[in-house]
mmCIF file of C-alpha atoms (C1' of nucleotides) in Angstrom:
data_model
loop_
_atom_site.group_PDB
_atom_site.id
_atom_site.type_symbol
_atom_site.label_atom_id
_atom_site.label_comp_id
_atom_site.label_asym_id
_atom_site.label_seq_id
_atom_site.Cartn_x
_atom_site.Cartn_y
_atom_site.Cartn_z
ATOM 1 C CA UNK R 6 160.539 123.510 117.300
ATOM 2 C CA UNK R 7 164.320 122.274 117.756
ATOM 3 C CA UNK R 8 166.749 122.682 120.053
ATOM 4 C CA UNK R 9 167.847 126.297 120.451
ATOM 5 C CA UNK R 10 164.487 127.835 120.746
ATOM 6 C CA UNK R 11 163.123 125.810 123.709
ATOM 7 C CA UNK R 12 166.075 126.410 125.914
ATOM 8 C CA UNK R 13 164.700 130.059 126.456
ATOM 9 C CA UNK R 14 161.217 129.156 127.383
ATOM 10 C CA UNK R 15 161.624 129.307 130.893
ATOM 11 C CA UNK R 16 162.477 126.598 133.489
ATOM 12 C CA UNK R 17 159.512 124.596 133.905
ATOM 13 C CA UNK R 18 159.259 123.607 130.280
ATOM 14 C CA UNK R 19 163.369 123.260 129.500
ATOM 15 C CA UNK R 20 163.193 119.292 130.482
ATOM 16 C CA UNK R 21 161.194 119.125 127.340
ATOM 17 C CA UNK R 22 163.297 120.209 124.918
ATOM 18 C CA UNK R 23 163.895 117.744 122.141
ATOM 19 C CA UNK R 24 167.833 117.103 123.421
ATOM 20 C CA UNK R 25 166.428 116.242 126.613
ATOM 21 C CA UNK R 26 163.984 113.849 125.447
ATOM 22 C CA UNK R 27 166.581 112.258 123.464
ATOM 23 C CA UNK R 28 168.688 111.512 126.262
ATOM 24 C CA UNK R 29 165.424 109.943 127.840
ATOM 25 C CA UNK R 30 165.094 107.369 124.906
ATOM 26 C CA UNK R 31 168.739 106.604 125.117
ATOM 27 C CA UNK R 32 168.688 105.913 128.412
ATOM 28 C CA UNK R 33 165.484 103.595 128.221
ATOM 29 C CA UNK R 34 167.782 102.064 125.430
ATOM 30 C CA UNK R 35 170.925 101.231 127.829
ATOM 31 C CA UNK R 36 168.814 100.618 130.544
ATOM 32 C CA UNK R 37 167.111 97.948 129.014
ATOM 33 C CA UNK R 38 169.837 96.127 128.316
ATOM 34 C CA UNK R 39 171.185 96.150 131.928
ATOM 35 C CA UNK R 40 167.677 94.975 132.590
ATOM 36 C CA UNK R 41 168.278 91.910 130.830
ATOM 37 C CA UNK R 42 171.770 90.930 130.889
ATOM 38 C CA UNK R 43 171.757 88.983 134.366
ATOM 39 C CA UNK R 44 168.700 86.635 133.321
ATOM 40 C CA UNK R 45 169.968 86.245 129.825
ATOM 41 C CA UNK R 46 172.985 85.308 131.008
ATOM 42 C CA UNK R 47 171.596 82.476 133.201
ATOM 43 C CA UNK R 48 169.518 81.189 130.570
ATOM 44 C CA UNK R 49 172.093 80.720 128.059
ATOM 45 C CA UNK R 50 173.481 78.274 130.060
ATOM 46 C CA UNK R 51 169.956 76.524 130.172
ATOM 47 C CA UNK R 52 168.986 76.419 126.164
ATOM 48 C CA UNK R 53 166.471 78.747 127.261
ATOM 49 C CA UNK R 54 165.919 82.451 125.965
ATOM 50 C CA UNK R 55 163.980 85.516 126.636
ATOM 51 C CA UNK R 56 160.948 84.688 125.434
ATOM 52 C CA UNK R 57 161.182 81.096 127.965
ATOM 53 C CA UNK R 58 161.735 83.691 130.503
ATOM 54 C CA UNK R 59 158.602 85.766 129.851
ATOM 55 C CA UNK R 60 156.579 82.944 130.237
ATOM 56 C CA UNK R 61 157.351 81.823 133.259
ATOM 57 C CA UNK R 62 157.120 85.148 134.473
ATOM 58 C CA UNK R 63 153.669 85.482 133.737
ATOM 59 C CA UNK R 64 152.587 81.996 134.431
ATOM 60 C CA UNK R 65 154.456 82.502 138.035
ATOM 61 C CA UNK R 66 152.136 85.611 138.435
ATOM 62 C CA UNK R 67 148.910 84.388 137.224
ATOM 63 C CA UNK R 68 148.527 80.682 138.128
ATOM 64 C CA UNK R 69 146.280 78.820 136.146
ATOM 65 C CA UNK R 70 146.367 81.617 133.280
ATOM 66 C CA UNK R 71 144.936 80.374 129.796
ATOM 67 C CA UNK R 72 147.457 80.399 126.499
ATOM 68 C CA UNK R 73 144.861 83.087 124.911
ATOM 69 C CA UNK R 74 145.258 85.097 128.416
ATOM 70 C CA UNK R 75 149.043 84.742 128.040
ATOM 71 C CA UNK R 76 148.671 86.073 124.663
ATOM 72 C CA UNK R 77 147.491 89.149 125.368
ATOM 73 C CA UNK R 78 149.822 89.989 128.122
ATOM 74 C CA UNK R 79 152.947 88.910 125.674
ATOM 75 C CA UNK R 80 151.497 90.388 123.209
ATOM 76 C CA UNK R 81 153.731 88.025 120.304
ATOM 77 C CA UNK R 82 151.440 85.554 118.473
ATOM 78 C CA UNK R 83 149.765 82.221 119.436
ATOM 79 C CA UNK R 84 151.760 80.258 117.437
ATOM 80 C CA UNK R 85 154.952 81.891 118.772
ATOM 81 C CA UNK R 86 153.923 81.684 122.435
ATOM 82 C CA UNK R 87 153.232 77.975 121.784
ATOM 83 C CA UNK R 88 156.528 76.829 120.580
ATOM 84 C CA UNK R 89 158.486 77.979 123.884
ATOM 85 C CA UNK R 90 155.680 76.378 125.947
ATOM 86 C CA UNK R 91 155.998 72.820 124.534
ATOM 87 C CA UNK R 92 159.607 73.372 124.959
ATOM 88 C CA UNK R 93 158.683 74.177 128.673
ATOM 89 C CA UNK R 94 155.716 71.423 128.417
ATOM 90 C CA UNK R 95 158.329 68.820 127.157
ATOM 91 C CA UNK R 96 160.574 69.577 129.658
ATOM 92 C CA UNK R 97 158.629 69.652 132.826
ATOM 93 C CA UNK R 98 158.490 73.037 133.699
ATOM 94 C CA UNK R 99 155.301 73.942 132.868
ATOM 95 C CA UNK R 100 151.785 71.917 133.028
ATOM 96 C CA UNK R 101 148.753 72.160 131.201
ATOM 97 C CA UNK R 102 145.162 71.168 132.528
ATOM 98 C CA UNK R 103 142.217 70.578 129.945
ATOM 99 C CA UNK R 104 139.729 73.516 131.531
ATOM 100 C CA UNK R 105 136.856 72.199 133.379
ATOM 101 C CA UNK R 106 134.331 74.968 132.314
ATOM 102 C CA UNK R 107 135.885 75.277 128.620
ATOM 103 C CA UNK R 108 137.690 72.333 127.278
ATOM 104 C CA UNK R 109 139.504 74.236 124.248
ATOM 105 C CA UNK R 110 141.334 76.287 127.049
ATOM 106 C CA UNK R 111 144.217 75.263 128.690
ATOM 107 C CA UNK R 112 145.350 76.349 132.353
ATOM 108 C CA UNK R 113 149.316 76.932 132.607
ATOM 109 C CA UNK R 114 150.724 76.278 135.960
ATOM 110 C CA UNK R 115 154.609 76.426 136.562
ATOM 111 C CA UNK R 116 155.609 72.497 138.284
ATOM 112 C CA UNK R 117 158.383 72.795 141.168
ATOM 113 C CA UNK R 118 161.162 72.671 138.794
ATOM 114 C CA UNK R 119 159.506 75.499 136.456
ATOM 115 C CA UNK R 120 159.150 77.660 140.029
ATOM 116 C CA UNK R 121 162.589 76.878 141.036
ATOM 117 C CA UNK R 122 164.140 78.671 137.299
ATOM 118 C CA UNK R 123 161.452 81.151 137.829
ATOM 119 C CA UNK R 124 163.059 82.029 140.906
ATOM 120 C CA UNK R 125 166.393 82.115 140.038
ATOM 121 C CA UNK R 126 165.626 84.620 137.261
ATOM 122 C CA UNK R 127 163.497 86.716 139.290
ATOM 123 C CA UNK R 128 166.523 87.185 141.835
ATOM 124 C CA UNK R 129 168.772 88.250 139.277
ATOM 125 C CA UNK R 130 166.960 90.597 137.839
ATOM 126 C CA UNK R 131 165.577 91.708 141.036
ATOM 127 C CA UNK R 132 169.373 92.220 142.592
ATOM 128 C CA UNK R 133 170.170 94.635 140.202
ATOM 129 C CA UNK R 134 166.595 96.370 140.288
ATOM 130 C CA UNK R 135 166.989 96.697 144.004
ATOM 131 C CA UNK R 136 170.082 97.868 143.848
ATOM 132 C CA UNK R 137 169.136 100.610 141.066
ATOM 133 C CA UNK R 138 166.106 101.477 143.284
ATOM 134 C CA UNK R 139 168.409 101.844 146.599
ATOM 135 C CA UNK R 140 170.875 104.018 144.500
ATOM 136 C CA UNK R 141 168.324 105.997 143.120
ATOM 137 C CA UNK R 142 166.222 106.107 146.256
ATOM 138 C CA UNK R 143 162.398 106.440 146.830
ATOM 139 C CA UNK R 144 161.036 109.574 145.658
ATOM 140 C CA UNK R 145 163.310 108.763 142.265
ATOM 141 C CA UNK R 146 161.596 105.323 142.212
ATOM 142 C CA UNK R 147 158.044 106.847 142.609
ATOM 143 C CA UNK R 148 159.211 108.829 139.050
ATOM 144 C CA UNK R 149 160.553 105.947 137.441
ATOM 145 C CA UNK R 150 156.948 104.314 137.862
ATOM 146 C CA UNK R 151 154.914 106.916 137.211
ATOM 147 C CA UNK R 152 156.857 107.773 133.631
ATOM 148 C CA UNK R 153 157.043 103.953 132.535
ATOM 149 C CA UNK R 154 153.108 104.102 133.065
ATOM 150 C CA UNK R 155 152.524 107.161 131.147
ATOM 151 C CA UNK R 156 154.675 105.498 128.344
ATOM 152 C CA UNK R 157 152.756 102.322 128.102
ATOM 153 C CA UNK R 158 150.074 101.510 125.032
ATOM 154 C CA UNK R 159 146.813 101.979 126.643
ATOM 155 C CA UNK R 160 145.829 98.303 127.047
ATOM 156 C CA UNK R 161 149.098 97.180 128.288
ATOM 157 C CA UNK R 162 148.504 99.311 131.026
ATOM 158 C CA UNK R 163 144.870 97.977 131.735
ATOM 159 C CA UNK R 164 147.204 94.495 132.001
ATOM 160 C CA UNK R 165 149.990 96.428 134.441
ATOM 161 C CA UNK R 166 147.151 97.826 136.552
ATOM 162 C CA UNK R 167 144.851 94.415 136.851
ATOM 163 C CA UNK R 168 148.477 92.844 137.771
ATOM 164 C CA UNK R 169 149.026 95.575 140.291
ATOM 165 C CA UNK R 170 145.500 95.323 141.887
ATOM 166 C CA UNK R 171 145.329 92.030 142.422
ATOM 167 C CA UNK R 172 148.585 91.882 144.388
ATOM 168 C CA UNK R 173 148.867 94.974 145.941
ATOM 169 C CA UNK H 18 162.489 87.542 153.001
ATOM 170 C CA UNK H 19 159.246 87.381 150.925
ATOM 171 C CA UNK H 20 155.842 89.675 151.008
ATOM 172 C CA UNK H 21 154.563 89.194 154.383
ATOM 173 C CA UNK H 22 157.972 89.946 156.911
ATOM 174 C CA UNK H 23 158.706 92.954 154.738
ATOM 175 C CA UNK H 24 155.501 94.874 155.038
ATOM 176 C CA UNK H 25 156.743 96.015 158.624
ATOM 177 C CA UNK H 26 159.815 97.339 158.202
ATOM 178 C CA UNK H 27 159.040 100.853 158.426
ATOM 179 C CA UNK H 28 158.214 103.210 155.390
ATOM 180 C CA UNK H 29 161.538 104.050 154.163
ATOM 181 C CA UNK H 30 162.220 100.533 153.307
ATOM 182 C CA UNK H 31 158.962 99.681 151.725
ATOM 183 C CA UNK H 32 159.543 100.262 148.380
ATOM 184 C CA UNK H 33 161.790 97.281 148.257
ATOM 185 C CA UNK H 34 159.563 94.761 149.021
ATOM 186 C CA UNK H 35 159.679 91.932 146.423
ATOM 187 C CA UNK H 36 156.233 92.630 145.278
ATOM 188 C CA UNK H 37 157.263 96.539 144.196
ATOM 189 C CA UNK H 38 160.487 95.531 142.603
ATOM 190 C CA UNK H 39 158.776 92.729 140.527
ATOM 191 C CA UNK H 40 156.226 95.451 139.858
ATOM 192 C CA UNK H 41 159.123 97.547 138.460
ATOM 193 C CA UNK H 42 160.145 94.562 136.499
ATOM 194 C CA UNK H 43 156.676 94.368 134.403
ATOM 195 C CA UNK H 44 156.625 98.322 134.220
ATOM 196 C CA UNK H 45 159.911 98.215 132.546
ATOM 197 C CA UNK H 46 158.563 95.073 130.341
ATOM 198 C CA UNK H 47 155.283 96.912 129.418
ATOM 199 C CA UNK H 48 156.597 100.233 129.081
ATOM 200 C CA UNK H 49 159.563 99.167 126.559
ATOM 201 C CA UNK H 50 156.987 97.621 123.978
ATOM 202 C CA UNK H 51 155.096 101.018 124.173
ATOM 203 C CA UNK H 52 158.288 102.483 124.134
ATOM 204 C CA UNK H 53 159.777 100.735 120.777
ATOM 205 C CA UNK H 54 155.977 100.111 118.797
ATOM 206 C CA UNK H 55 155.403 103.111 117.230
ATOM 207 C CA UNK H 56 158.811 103.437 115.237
ATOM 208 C CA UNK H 57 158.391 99.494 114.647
ATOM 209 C CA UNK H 58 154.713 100.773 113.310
ATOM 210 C CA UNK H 59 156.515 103.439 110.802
ATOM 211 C CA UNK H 60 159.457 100.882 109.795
ATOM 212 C CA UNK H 61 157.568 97.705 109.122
ATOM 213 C CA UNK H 62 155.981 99.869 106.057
ATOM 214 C CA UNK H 63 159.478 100.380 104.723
ATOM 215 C CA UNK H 64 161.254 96.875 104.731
ATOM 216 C CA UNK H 65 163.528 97.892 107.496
ATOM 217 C CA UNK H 66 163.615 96.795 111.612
ATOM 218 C CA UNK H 67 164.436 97.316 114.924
ATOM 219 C CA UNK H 68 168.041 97.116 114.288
ATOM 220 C CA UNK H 69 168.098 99.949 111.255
ATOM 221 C CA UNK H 70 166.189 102.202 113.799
ATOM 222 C CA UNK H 71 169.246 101.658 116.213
ATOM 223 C CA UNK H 72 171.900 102.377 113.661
ATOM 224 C CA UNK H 73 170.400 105.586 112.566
ATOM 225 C CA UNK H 74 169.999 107.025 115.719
ATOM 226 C CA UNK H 75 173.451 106.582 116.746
ATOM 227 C CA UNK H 76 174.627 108.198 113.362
ATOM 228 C CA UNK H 77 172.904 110.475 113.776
ATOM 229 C CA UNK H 78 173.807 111.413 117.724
ATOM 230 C CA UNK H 79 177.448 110.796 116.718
ATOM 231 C CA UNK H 80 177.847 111.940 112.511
ATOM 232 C CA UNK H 81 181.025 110.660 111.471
ATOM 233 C CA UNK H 82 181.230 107.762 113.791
ATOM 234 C CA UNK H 83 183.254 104.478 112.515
ATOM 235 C CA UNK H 84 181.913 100.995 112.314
ATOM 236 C CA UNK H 85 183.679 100.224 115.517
ATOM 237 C CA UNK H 86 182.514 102.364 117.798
ATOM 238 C CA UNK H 87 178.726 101.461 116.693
ATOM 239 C CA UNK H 88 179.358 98.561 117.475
ATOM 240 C CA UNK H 89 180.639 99.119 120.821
ATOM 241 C CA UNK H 90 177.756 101.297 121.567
ATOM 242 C CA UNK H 91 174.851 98.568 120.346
ATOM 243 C CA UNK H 92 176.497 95.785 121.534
ATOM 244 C CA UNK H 93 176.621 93.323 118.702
ATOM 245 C CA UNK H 94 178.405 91.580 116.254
ATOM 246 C CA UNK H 95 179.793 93.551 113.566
ATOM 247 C CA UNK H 96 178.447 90.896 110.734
ATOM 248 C CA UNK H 97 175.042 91.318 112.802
ATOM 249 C CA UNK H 98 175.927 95.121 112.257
ATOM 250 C CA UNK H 99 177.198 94.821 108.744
ATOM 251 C CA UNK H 100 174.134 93.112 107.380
ATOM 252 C CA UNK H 101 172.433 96.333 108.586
ATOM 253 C CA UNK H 102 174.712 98.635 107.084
ATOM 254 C CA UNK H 103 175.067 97.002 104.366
ATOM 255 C CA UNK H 104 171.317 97.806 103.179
ATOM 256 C CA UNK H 105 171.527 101.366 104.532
ATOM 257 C CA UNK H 106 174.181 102.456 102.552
ATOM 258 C CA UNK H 107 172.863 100.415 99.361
ATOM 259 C CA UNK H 108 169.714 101.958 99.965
ATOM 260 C CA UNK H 109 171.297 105.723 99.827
ATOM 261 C CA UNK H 110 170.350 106.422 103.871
ATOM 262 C CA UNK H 111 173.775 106.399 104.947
ATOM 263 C CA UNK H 112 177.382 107.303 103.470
ATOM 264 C CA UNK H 113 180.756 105.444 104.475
ATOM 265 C CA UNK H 114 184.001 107.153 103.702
ATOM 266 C CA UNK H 115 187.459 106.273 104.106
ATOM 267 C CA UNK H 116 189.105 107.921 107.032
ATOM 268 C CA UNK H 117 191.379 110.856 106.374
ATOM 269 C CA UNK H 118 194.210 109.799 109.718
ATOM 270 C CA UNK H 119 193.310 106.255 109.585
ATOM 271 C CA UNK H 120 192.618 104.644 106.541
ATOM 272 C CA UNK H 121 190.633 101.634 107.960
ATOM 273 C CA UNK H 122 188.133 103.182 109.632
ATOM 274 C CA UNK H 123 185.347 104.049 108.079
ATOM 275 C CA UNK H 124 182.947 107.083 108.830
ATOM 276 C CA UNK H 125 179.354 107.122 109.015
ATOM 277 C CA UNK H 126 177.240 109.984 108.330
ATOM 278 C CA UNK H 127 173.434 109.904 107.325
ATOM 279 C CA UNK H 128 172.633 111.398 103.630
ATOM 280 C CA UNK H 129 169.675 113.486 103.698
ATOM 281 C CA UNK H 130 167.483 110.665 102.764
ATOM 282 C CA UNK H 131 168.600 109.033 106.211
ATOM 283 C CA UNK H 132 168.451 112.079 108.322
ATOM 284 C CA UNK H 133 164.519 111.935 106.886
ATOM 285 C CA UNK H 134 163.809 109.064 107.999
ATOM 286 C CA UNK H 135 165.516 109.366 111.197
ATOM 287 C CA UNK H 136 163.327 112.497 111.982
ATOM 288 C CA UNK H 137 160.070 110.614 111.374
ATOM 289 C CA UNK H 138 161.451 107.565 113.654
ATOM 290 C CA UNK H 139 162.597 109.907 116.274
ATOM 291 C CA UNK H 140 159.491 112.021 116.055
ATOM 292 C CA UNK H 141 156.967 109.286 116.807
ATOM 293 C CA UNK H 142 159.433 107.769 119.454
ATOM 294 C CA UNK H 143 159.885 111.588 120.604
ATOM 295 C CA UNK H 144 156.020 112.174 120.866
ATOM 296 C CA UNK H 145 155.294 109.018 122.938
ATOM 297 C CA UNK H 146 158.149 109.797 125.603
ATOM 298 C CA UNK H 147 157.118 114.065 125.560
ATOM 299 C CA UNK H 148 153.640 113.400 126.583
ATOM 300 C CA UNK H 149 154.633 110.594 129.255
ATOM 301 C CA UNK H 150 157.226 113.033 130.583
ATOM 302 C CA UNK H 151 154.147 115.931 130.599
ATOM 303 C CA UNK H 152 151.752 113.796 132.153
ATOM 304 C CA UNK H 153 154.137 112.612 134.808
ATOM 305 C CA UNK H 154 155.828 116.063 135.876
ATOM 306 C CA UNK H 155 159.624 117.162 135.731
ATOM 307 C CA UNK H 156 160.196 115.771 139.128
ATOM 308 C CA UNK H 157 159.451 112.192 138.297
ATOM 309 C CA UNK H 158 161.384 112.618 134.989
ATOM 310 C CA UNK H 159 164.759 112.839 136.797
ATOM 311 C CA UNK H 160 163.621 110.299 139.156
ATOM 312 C CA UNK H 161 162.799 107.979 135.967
ATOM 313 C CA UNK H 162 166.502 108.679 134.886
ATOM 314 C CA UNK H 163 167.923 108.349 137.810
ATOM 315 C CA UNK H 164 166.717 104.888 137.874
ATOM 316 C CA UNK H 165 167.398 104.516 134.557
ATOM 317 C CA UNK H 166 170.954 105.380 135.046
ATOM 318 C CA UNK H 167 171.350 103.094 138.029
ATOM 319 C CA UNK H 168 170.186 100.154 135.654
ATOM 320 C CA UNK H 169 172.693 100.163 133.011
ATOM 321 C CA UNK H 170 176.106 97.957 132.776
ATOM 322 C CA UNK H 171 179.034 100.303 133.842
ATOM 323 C CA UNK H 172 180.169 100.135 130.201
ATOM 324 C CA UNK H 173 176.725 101.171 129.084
ATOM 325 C CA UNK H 174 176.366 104.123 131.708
ATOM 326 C CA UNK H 175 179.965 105.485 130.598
ATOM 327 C CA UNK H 176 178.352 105.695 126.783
ATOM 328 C CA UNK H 177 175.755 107.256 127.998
ATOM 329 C CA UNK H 178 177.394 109.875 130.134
ATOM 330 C CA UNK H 179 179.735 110.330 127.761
ATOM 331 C CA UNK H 180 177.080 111.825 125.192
ATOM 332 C CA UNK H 181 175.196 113.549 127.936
ATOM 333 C CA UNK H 182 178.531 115.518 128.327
ATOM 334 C CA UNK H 183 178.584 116.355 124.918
ATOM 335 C CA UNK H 184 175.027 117.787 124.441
ATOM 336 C CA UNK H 185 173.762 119.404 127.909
ATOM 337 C "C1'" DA P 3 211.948 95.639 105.622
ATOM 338 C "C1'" DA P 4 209.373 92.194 107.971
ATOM 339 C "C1'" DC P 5 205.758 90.987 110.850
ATOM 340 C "C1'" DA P 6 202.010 91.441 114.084
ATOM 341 C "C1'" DA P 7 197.867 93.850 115.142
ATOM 342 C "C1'" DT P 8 193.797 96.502 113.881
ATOM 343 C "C1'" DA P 9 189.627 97.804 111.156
ATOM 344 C "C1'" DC P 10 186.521 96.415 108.080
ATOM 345 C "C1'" DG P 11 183.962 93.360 104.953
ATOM 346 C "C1'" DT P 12 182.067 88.875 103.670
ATOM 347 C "C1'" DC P 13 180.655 83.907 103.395
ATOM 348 C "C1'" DA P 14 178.520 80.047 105.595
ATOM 349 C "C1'" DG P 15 175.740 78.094 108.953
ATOM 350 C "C1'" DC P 16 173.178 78.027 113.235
ATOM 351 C "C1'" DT P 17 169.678 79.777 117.013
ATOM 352 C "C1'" DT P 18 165.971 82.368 118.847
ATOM 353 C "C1'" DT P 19 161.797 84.348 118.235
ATOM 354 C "C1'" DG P 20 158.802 86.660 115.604
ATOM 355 C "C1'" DT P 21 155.378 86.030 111.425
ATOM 356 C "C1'" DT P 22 151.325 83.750 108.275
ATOM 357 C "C1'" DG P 23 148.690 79.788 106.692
ATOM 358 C "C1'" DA P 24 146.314 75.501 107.359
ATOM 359 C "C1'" DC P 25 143.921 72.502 110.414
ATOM 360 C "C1'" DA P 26 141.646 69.964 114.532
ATOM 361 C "C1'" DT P 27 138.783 70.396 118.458
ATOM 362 C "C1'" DT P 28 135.366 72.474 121.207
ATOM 363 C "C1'" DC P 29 131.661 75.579 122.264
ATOM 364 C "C1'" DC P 30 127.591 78.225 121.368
ATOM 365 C "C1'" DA P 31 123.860 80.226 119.080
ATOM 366 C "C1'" DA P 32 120.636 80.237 115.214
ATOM 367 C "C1'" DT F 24 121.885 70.078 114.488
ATOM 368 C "C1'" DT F 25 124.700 72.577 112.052
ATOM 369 C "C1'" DG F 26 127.688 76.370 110.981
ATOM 370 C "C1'" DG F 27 130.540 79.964 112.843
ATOM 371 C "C1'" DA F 28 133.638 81.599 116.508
ATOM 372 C "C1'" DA F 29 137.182 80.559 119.714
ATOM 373 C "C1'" DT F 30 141.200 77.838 121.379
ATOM 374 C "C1'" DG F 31 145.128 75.594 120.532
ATOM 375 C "C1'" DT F 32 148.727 72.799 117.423
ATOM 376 C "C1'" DC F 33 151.729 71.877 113.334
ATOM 377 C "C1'" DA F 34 154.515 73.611 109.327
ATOM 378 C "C1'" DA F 35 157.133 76.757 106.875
ATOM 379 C "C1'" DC F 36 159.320 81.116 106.565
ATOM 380 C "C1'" DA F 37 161.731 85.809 107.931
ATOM 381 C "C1'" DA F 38 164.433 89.025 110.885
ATOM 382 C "C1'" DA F 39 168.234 89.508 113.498
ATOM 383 C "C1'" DG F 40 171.163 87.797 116.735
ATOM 384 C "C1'" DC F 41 175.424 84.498 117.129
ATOM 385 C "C1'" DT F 42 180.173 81.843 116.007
ATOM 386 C "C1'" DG F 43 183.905 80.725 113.006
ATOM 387 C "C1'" DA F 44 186.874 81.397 109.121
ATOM 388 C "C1'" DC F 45 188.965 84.143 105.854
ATOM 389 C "C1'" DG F 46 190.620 88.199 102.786
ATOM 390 C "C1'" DT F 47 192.333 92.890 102.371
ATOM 391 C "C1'" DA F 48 194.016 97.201 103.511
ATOM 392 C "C1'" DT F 49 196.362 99.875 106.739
ATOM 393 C "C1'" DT F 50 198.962 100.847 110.786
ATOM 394 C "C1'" DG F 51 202.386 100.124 114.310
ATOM 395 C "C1'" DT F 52 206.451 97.714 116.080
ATOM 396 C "C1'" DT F 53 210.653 95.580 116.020
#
DNA sequence: AACAATACGTCAGCTTTGTTGACATTCCAA
DNA sequence: TTGGAATGTCAACAAAGCTGACGTATTGTT
């Protein structure tokens, strides 16, 4: 099952071979990293982390989400999720409505100031994905979607596709 | 330069819309938590983390490698490393020994107990990223690593390359 | 031989971000 | 109407990152 055997079984199973593979999870690794150095960066100089970052992302992209929504899409615990939004709460980033329907939820909205770091974060990570993507060009970029999908948990991707529905 | 203006710019320039590169941005968000929860499954039963995962897998991919270079290649702090080590080696999963040319360094190299566990880490991590890679076709595996590629620091990529050189 | 630089280890203390446990409020269904 | 489920908050703790300071052994330079 290891590395010398596979490389004879013939072309169209050879990117399969465990060495190969490797290199994949390596490079998911690096990549990663790259993928969050240029927001990181910015919000060190803010008293802000990843995890501040996340949840403006996904208040930007669902307006009016609830905390339990949130949740789920994080996927970190209530009690986590609600420290960094007081911090964004306190700060006047974020703003939370008592819901109308159900008054235990409450509906996240990012203020003009919250939008204004959301942007700035976006466009740095989005410069170097863009760039990445123009390198790699389109057929590459089709790839790079299609595996990231397969490697998602099941109802992560039920998130990713609802996301992708709605907007596209 | 947002959603609507973009959406005429002929084909070849459509994957760079805003909308598809923040799309890329969740993939990569969603995919890495699929990507990192099964070996977080398998170490969370053994008192270990994230970071012990890391540290095996690059002694293993480079036996005999010195403190230094590790820590080049995960990019953190050595006492962030050390405390990992540290445990490791008290544990029995990995061996330190003087170095014959330069008697600072010290060389890693997993014991057998290590190498053991690094199998089962890799294997669950391997099994995740085989099946993605089957369901999504050889062709889209380059293009994912292509993309990949294009996403790392410089410093990163040269790591990376550098042990792609070594094994292909 | 003396001195600076390098490699490694460690102590102390802090930050971010995850966890569990306990608790208040609100809703809904028996 | 009352008890359980759901939503959200507060408190305390753990993992793993960070900086800064320091000690020791070894190497390289002058």
């Amino acid at each position: 099952m290891s590395q010398g055997g596979q490389s004879q079984s013939g072309q169209s199973l050879l990117f399969l071979t465990d060495e190969q593979v490797r290199k994949g999870i390596e490079a998911m690794f690096f990549a990663y990293r790259g993928f969050t150095a240029d927001p990181d960066r910015i919000l060190q100089t803010k008293a802000y982390g990843r995890a501040h970052h996340r949840a403006v992302h996904f208040i930007h992209r669902s307006p009016g989400t609830t905390v339990n929504n949130l949740l789920n899409i994080l996927g970190v615990t209530k009690q986590s999720l609600n420290r960094v939004l007081r911090t964004l709460i306190a700060d006047g980033l974020v703003s939370s409505t008592v819901g109308r329907a159900d008054k235990r939820e409450r509906h996240l909205h990012l203020t003009d100031v919250g939008a204004a770091l959301e942007r700035e974060l976006s466009n740095a990570q989005r410069d170097r994905m863009r760039s990445a993507y123009r390198r790699a060009g389109p057929e590459a970029v089709a790839g790079f979607r299609e595996v990231l999908e397969a490697m998602m948990d099941e109802d992560m991707r039920h998130h990713y596709v609802a996301i992708k529905d709605r907007t596209d």
